[in-house]
XYZ file of C-alpha atoms in Angstrom:
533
model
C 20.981 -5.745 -8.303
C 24.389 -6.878 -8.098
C 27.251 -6.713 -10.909
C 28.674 -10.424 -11.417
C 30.892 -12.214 -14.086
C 29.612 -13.638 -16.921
C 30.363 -15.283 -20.948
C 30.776 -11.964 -23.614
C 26.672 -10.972 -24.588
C 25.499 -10.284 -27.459
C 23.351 -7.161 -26.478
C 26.285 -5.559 -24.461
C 27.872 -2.371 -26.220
C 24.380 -2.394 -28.604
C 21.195 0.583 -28.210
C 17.754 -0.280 -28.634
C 15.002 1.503 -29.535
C 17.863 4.303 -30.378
C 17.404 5.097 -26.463
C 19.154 2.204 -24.477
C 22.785 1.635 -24.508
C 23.191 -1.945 -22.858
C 26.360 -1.798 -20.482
C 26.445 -4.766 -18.435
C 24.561 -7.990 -17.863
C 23.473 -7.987 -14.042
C 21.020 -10.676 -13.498
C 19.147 -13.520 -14.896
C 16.245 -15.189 -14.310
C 13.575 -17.446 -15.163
C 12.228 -15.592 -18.933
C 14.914 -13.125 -19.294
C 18.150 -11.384 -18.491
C 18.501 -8.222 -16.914
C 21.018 -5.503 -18.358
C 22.302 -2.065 -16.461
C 21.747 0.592 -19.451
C 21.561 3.650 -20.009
C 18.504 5.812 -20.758
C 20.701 8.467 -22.965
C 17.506 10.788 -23.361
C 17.396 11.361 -19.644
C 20.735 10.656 -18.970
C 19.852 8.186 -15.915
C 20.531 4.195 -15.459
C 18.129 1.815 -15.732
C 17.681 -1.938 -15.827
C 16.447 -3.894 -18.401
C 14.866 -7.383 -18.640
C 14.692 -8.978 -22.317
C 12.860 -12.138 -22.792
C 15.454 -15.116 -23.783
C 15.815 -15.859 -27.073
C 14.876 -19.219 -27.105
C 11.709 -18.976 -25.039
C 9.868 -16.204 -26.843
C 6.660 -18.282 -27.950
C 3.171 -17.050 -27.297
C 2.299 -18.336 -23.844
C 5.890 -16.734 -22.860
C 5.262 -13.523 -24.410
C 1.711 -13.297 -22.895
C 3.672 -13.894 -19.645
C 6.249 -11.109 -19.712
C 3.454 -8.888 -21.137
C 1.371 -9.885 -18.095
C 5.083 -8.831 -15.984
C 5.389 -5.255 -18.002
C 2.060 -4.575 -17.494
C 1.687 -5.252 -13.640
C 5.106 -3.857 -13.111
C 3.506 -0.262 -14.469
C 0.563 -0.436 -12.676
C 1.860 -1.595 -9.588
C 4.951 0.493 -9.301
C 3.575 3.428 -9.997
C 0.785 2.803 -6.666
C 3.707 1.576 -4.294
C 7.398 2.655 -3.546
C 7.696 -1.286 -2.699
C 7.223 -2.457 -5.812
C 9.873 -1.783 -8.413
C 8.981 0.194 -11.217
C 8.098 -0.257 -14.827
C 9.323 2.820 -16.916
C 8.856 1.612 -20.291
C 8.932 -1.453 -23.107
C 9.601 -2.325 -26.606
C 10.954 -5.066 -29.252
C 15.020 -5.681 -30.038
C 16.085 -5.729 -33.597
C 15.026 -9.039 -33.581
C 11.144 -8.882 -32.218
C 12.276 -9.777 -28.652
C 10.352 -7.988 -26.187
C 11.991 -6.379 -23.351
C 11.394 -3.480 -20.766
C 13.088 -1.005 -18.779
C 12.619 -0.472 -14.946
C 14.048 1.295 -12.037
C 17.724 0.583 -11.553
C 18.413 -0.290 -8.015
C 21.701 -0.518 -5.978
C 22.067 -2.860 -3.087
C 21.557 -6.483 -2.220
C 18.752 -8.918 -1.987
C 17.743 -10.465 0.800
C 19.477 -14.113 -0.291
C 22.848 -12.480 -0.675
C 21.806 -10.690 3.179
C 20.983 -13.133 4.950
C 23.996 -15.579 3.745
C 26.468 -13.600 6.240
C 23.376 -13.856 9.266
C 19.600 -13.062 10.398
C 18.017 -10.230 10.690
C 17.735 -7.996 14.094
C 14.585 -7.508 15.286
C 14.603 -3.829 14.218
C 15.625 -4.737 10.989
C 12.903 -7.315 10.802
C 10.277 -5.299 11.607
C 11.050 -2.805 8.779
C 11.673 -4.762 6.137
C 8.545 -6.723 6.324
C 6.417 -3.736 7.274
C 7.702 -2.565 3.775
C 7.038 -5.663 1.880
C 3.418 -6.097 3.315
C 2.887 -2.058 2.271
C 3.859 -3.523 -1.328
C 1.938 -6.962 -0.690
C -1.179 -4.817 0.485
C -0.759 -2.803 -2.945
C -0.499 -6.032 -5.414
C -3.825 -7.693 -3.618
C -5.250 -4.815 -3.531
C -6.031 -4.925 -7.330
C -4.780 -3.590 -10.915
C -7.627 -2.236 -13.573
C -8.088 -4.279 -16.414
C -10.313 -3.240 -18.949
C -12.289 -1.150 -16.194
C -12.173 -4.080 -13.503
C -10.033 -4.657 -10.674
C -8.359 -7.257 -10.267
C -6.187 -8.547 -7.172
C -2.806 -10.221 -7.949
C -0.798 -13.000 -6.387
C 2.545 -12.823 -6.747
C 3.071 -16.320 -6.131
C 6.776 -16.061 -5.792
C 7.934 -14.197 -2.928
C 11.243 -15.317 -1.516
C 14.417 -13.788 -0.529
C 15.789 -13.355 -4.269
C 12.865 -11.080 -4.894
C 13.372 -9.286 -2.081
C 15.462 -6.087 -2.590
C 17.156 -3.987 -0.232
C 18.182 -0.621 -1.392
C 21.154 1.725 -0.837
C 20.240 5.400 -0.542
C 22.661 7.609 1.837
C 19.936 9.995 1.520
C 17.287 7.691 3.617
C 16.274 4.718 5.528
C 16.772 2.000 3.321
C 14.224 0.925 1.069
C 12.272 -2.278 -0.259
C 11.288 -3.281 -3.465
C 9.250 -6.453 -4.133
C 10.558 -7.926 -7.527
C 9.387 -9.886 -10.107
C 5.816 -10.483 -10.798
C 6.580 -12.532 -14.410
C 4.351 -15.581 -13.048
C 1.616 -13.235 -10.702
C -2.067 -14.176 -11.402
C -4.848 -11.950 -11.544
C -7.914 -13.125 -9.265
C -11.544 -12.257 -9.700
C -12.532 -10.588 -6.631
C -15.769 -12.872 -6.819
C -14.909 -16.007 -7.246
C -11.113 -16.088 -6.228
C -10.858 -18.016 -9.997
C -7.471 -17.503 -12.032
C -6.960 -15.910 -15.415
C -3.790 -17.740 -16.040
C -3.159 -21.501 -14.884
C 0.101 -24.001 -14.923
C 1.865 -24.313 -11.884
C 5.269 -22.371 -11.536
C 6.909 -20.977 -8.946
C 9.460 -21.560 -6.458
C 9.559 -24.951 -4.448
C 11.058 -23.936 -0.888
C 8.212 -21.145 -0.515
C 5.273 -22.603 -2.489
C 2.191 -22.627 -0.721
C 0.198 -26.202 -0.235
C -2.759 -25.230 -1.904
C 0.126 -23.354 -5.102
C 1.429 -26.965 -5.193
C -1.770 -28.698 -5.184
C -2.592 -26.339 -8.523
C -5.922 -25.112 -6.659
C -7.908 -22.846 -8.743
C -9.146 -21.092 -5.925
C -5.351 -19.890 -5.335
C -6.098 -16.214 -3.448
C -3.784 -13.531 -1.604
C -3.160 -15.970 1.608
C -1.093 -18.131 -0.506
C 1.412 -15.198 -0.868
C 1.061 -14.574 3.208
C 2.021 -18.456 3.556
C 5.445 -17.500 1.182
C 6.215 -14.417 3.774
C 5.741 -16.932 6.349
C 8.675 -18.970 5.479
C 10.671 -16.041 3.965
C 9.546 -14.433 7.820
C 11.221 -17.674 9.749
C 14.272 -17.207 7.556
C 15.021 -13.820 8.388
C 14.938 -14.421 11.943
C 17.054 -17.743 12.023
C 18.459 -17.906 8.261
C 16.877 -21.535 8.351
C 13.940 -22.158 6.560
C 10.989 -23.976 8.425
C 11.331 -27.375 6.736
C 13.874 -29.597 5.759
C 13.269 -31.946 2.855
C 15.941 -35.341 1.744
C 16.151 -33.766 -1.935
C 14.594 -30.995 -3.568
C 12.054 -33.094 -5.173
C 8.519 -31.471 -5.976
C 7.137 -34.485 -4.061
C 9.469 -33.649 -1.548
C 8.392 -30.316 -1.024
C 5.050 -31.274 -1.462
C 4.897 -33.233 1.866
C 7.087 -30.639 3.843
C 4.889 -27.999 3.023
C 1.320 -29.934 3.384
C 2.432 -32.207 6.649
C 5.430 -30.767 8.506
C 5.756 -28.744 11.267
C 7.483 -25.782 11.367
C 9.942 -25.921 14.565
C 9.884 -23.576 17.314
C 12.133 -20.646 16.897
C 13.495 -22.075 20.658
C 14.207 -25.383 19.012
C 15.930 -23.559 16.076
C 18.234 -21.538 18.620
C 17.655 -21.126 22.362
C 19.536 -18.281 22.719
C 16.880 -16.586 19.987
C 15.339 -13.470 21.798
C 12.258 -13.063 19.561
C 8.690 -11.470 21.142
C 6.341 -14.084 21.576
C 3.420 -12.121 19.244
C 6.153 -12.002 16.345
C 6.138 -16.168 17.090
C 2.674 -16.037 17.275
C 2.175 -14.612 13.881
C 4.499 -16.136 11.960
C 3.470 -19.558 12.871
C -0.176 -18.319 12.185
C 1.093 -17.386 8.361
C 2.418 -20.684 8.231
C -1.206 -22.827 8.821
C -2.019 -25.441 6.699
C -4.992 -24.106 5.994
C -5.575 -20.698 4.459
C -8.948 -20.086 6.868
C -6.550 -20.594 9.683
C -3.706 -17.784 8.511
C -3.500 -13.882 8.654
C -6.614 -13.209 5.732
C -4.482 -9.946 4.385
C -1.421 -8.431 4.680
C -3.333 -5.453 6.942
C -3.785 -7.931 9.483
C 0.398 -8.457 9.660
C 1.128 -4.812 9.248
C -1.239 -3.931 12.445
C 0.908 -6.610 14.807
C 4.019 -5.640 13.535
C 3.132 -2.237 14.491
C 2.097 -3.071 17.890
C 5.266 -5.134 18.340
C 7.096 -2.303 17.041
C 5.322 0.078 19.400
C 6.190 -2.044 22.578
C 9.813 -2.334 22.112
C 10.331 1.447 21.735
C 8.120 1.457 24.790
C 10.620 -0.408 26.623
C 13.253 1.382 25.048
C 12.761 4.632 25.592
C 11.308 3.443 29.405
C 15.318 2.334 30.196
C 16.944 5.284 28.129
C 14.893 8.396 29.648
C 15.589 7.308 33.742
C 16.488 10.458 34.775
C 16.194 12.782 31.506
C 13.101 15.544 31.806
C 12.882 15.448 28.494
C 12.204 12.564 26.279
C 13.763 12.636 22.357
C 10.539 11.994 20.695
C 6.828 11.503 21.589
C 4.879 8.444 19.831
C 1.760 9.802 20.045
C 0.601 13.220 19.401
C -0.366 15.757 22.823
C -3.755 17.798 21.026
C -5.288 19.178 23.716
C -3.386 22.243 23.352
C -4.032 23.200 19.757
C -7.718 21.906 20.226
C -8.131 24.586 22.441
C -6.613 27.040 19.759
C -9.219 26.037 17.256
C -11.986 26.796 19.456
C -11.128 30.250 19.076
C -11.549 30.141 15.636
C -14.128 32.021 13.261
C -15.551 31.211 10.165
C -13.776 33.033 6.683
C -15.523 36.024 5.553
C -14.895 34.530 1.969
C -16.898 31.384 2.726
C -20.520 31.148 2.528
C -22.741 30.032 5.621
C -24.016 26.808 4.284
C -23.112 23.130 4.472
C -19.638 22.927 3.190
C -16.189 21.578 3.990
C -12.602 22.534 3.349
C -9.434 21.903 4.945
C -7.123 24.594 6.040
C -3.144 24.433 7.586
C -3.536 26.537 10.545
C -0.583 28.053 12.685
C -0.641 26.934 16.226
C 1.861 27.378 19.157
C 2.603 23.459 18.677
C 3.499 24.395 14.541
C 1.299 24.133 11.772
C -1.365 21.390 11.925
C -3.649 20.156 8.707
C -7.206 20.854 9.641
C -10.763 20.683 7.987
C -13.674 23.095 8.573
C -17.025 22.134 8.485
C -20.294 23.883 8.762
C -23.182 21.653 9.380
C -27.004 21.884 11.371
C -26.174 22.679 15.048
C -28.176 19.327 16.061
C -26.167 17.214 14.004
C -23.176 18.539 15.042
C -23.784 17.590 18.806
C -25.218 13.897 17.565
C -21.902 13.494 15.804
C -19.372 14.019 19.025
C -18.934 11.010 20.358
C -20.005 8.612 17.620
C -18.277 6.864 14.973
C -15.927 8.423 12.711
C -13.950 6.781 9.663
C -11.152 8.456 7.120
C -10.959 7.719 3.713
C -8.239 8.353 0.698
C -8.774 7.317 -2.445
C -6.446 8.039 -5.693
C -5.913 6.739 -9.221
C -1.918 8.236 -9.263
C -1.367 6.377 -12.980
C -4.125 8.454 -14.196
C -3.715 11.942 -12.050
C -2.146 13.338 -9.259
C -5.081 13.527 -6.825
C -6.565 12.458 -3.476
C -10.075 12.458 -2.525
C -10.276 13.054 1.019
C -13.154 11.726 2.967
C -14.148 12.019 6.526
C -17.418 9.925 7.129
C -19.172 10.719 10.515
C -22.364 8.507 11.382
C -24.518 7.463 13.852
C -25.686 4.545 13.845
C -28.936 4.579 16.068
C -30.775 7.422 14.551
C -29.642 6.478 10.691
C -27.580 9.841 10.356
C -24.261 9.920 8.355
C -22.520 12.824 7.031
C -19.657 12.457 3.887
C -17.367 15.315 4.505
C -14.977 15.303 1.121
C -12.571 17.314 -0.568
C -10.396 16.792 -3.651
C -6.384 17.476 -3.137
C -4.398 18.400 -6.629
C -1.118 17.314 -6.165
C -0.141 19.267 -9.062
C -0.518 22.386 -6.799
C 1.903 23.366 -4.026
C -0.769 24.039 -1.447
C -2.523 20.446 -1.849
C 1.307 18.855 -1.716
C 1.586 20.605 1.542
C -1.526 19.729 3.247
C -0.834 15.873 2.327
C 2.796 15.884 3.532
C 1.422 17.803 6.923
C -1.373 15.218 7.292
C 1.388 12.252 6.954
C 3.781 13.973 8.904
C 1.331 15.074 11.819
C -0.714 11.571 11.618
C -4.109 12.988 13.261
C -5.715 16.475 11.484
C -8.720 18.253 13.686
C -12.002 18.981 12.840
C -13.607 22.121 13.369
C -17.680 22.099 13.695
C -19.354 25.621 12.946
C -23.126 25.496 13.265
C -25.382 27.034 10.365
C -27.254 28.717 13.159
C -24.597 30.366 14.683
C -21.559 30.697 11.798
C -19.330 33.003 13.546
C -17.614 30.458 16.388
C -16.791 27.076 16.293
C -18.526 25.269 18.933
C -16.656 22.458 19.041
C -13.551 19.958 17.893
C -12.583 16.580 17.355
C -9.177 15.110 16.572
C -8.897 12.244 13.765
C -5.927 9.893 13.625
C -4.883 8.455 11.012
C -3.584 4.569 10.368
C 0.059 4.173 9.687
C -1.241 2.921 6.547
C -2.812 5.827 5.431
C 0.294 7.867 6.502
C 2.553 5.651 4.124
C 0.007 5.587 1.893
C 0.053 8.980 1.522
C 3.808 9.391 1.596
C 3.843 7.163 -1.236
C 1.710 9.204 -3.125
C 3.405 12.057 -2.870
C 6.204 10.029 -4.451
C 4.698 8.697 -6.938
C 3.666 12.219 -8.021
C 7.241 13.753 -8.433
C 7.821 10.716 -10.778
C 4.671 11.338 -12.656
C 5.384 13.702 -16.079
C 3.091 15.626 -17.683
C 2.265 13.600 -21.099
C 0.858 11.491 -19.095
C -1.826 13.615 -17.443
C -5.548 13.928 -17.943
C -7.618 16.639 -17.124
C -8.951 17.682 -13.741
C -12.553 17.448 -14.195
C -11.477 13.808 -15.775
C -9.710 12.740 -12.617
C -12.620 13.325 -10.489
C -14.905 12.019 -11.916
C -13.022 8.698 -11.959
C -12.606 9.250 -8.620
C -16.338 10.204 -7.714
C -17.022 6.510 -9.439
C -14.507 4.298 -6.571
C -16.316 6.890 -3.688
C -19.123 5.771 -4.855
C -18.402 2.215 -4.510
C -16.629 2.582 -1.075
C -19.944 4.609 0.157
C -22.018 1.962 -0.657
C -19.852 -0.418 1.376
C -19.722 1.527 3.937
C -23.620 1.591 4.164
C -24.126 -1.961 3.754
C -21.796 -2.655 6.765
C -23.840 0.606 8.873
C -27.267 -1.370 8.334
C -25.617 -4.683 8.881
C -25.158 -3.327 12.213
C -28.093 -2.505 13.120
C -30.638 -6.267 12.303
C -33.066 -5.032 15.326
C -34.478 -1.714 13.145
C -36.216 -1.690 9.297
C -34.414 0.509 7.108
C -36.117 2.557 4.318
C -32.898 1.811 2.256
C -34.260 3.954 -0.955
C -34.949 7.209 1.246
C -31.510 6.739 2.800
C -29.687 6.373 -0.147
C -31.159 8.940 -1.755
C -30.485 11.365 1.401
C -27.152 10.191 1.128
C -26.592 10.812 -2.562
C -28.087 14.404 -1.997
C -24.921 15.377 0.283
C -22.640 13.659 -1.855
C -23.642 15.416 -4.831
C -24.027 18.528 -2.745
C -20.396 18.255 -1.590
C -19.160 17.391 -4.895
C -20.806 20.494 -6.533
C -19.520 22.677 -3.888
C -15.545 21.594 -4.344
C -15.660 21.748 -8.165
């Protein structure tokens, strides 16, 4: 957010809610104005957006309300969405709200001087898909979740941060006209169209109700082309709604070679831009997971082919991209149970001291059978958190096999209130894979075998943004432990049962005694559950 000149205001120089003092006007936009204040009781800067004067009626108010309330939510799940700290009502019954102040530009006022490098690129939107990801991802309402659209993303809401202390960082702004979606039936709670021509989707302009998460990955598509060329995708005559309209439903899009030859841009970056630019919304990236995985692997090849021209000659190279285990495997095979645990089915996780440094493990002691069945199967990770209600993760390691109907749920609750659960999460999302040591009940003393687990880079940022959140989090607003996990043990439960239903999918050749499975299942879980409380 960017200081600029404007007419005397009247709430400059005035406090509200005996907290505030207004300083400067900084911003304005479609339902309010945005101040730089002060928060005098923490003695910090904020921003704050008050609703204009002259549209405060009820459909407006439910609107900014709808804003305050997804801003709290969202912000306080991802460091890519800015942040909702607080709200309240002016002198004169105007609503307003206070969020994060940030310093820096948005990406309008960046790419005015020129496009983006590639490098740059690639981190930017790999930030603004994390936050994307987030926002579809849901809000609770009233014990549901819901996804939201943001059905506004262009460069304007787009902000790049200044911090000397780290890479730069990107907030997604302003979700005054998002929609919340039933995850059944894709149907809106809020209708009217509104939004921003240039990056409308066709089916946002046609006022669809069926409006879902692909018509924000069609509004990264052209905000995408733009940051590459700093030309948008189609050119209209005027900036007619009808206009638009037919540029968005019939044209297009050039070739990034017919925009500028001299463009050096990897073809699978073409590729899936012009895929998030379809027509149709069948035909485009279905979630913003799907554009975070190919940025990653074009990511991935050009520091291939970096560090393949930098290293001729060097012994050495500066970094390695992915982990070398075999060596600290082998030191966990040495390993021996804890006199202080009991020989029976359980699971922890432990840090353990290796030649390579300290890398996050979890111990598990199962039946010697199972353990060998479970080798060279499947394996899937799982975090799960609620961080506006409590700081914790529920870690879950699922191992199955498929053939003989076996699965095992190894879980564990992390309190991020306590230093030892901070540091296994920031090992696990520094390290990116943990290991997993097998005793067997028959024979406790050794551990028999181990298998390395690597995690997504979306579960490393996801955890990184956690542990963010959690610094940020103060204690008023804290619930009990017991409180948290059961809330927790409630979404496991849902993500099991997914997880089960896709597991017998797989297998349409065998009959499945679905009630004795489930109720196998739910004897671990509860077993496991029992055990970490």
């Amino acid at each position: 957010m960017v200081n600029q000149k404007t007419e005397p205001d009247v709430y400059i120089g005035k406090v509200l809610n005996n907290r505030y003092l207004i300083i400067d006007l900084i911003g304005k936009g479609g339902m309010g104005r945005v101040y730089l204040a002060e928060d005098t009781a923490k003695n910090r800067q904020v921003a704050l957006k008050i609703l204009i004067l002259n549209l405060v009626n009820q459909q407006v108010s439910q609107r900014f309300a709808r804003e305050i309330f997804i801003g709290a939510q969202l912000g306080r799940k991802s460091k890519n969405i800015v942040r909702v700290l607080s709200y309240g009502v002016t002198d004169e019954k105007t609503p307003f709200y206070v969020m994060e102040y940030l310093e820096g530009k948005n990406l309008k006022q960046i790419l005015k001087k020129h496009p983006l490098t590639i490098d740059k690129f690639l981190d930017i939107c790999y930030q603004v898909c994390l936050g994307l990801q987030c926002a579809h991802q849901g809000i609770i309402l009233k014990g549901e979740v819901y996804p939201v659209v943001h059905r506004d993303i262009k460069p304007e809401n787009i902000f790049i941060t200044n911090n000397s202390k780290q890479s730069e960082n990107v907030k997604i702004l302003d979700f005054g006209i998002a929609k919340f979606l039933t995850e059944r039936s894709g149907m809106t709670l809020t209708d009217s169209f509104i939004g921003s021509l240039p990056y409308c989707s066709p089916e946002h302009m046609e006022g669809r109700k069926l409006l879902d998460i692909r018509s924000d990955i069609y509004s990264l598509g052209v905000l995408m082309f733009e940051m590459l060329t700093a030309k948008h995708p189609f050119q209209t005559e005027s900036n007619s709604f009808g206009n638009w309209y037919q540029a968005h439903r019939f044209q297009v899009p050039p070739t990034f070679a017919e925009v500028d030859s001299q463009l050096q841009i990897p073809s699978q970056l073409q590729d899936l831009i012009m895929s998030c630019l379809a027509k149709e919304v069948g035909d485009r990236p279905q979630n913003a997971q799907e554009i975070i995985q190919v940025l990653g692997q074009v990511k991935q090849k050009i520091e291939n082919a970096n560090s393949s021209s930098d290293d001729i000659g060097k012994n050495i190279p500066e970094f390695q991209l992915v982990p070398i285990t075999s060596l600290t495997e082998k030191e966990c095979l040495q390993k021996t149970w804890p006199k202080n645990k009991p020989v029976k089915q359980i699971g922890f996780p432990h840090l353990l001291p290796t030649t390579q440094g300290i890398i996050p493990t979890f111990w598990a002691m199962l039946p010697k059978q199972e353990i060998s069945q479970f080798l060279s199967k499947n394996h899937r990770i799982e975090f799960i958190s609620q961080m506006e209600v409590y700081p914790m993760i529920l870690w879950v390691t699922v191992l199955h096999d498929v053939e003989l109907s076996l699965i095992r749920w190894l879980s564990y609750f992390i309190d991020l209130q306590e230093s030892r659960g901070q540091s296994i999460v920031r090992f696990l999302a520094d390290t990116g894979y943990y290991h997993l040591l097998f005793f067997a009940l028959e024979e406790p003393n050794n551990c028999p075998q181990v298998i390395t687990l690597t995690l997504t880079a979306q579960q490393r940022q996801q955890l990184i943004d956690w542990m963010t959140t959690n610094q940020n989090i103060e204690p008023n607003e804290i619930v009990t432990t017991s409180q948290a996990k059961n809330i927790l043990k409630t979404e496991y439960e849902e993500i099991r049962l997914e997880i089960m239903r896709n597991l017998t999918a797989n297998k349409p050749q065998e009959q499945v005694e679905i009630k004795s499975w489930f109720a196998k299942l739910i004897d671990q879980v509860l077993h496991i559950f029992k055990h970490n409380q």
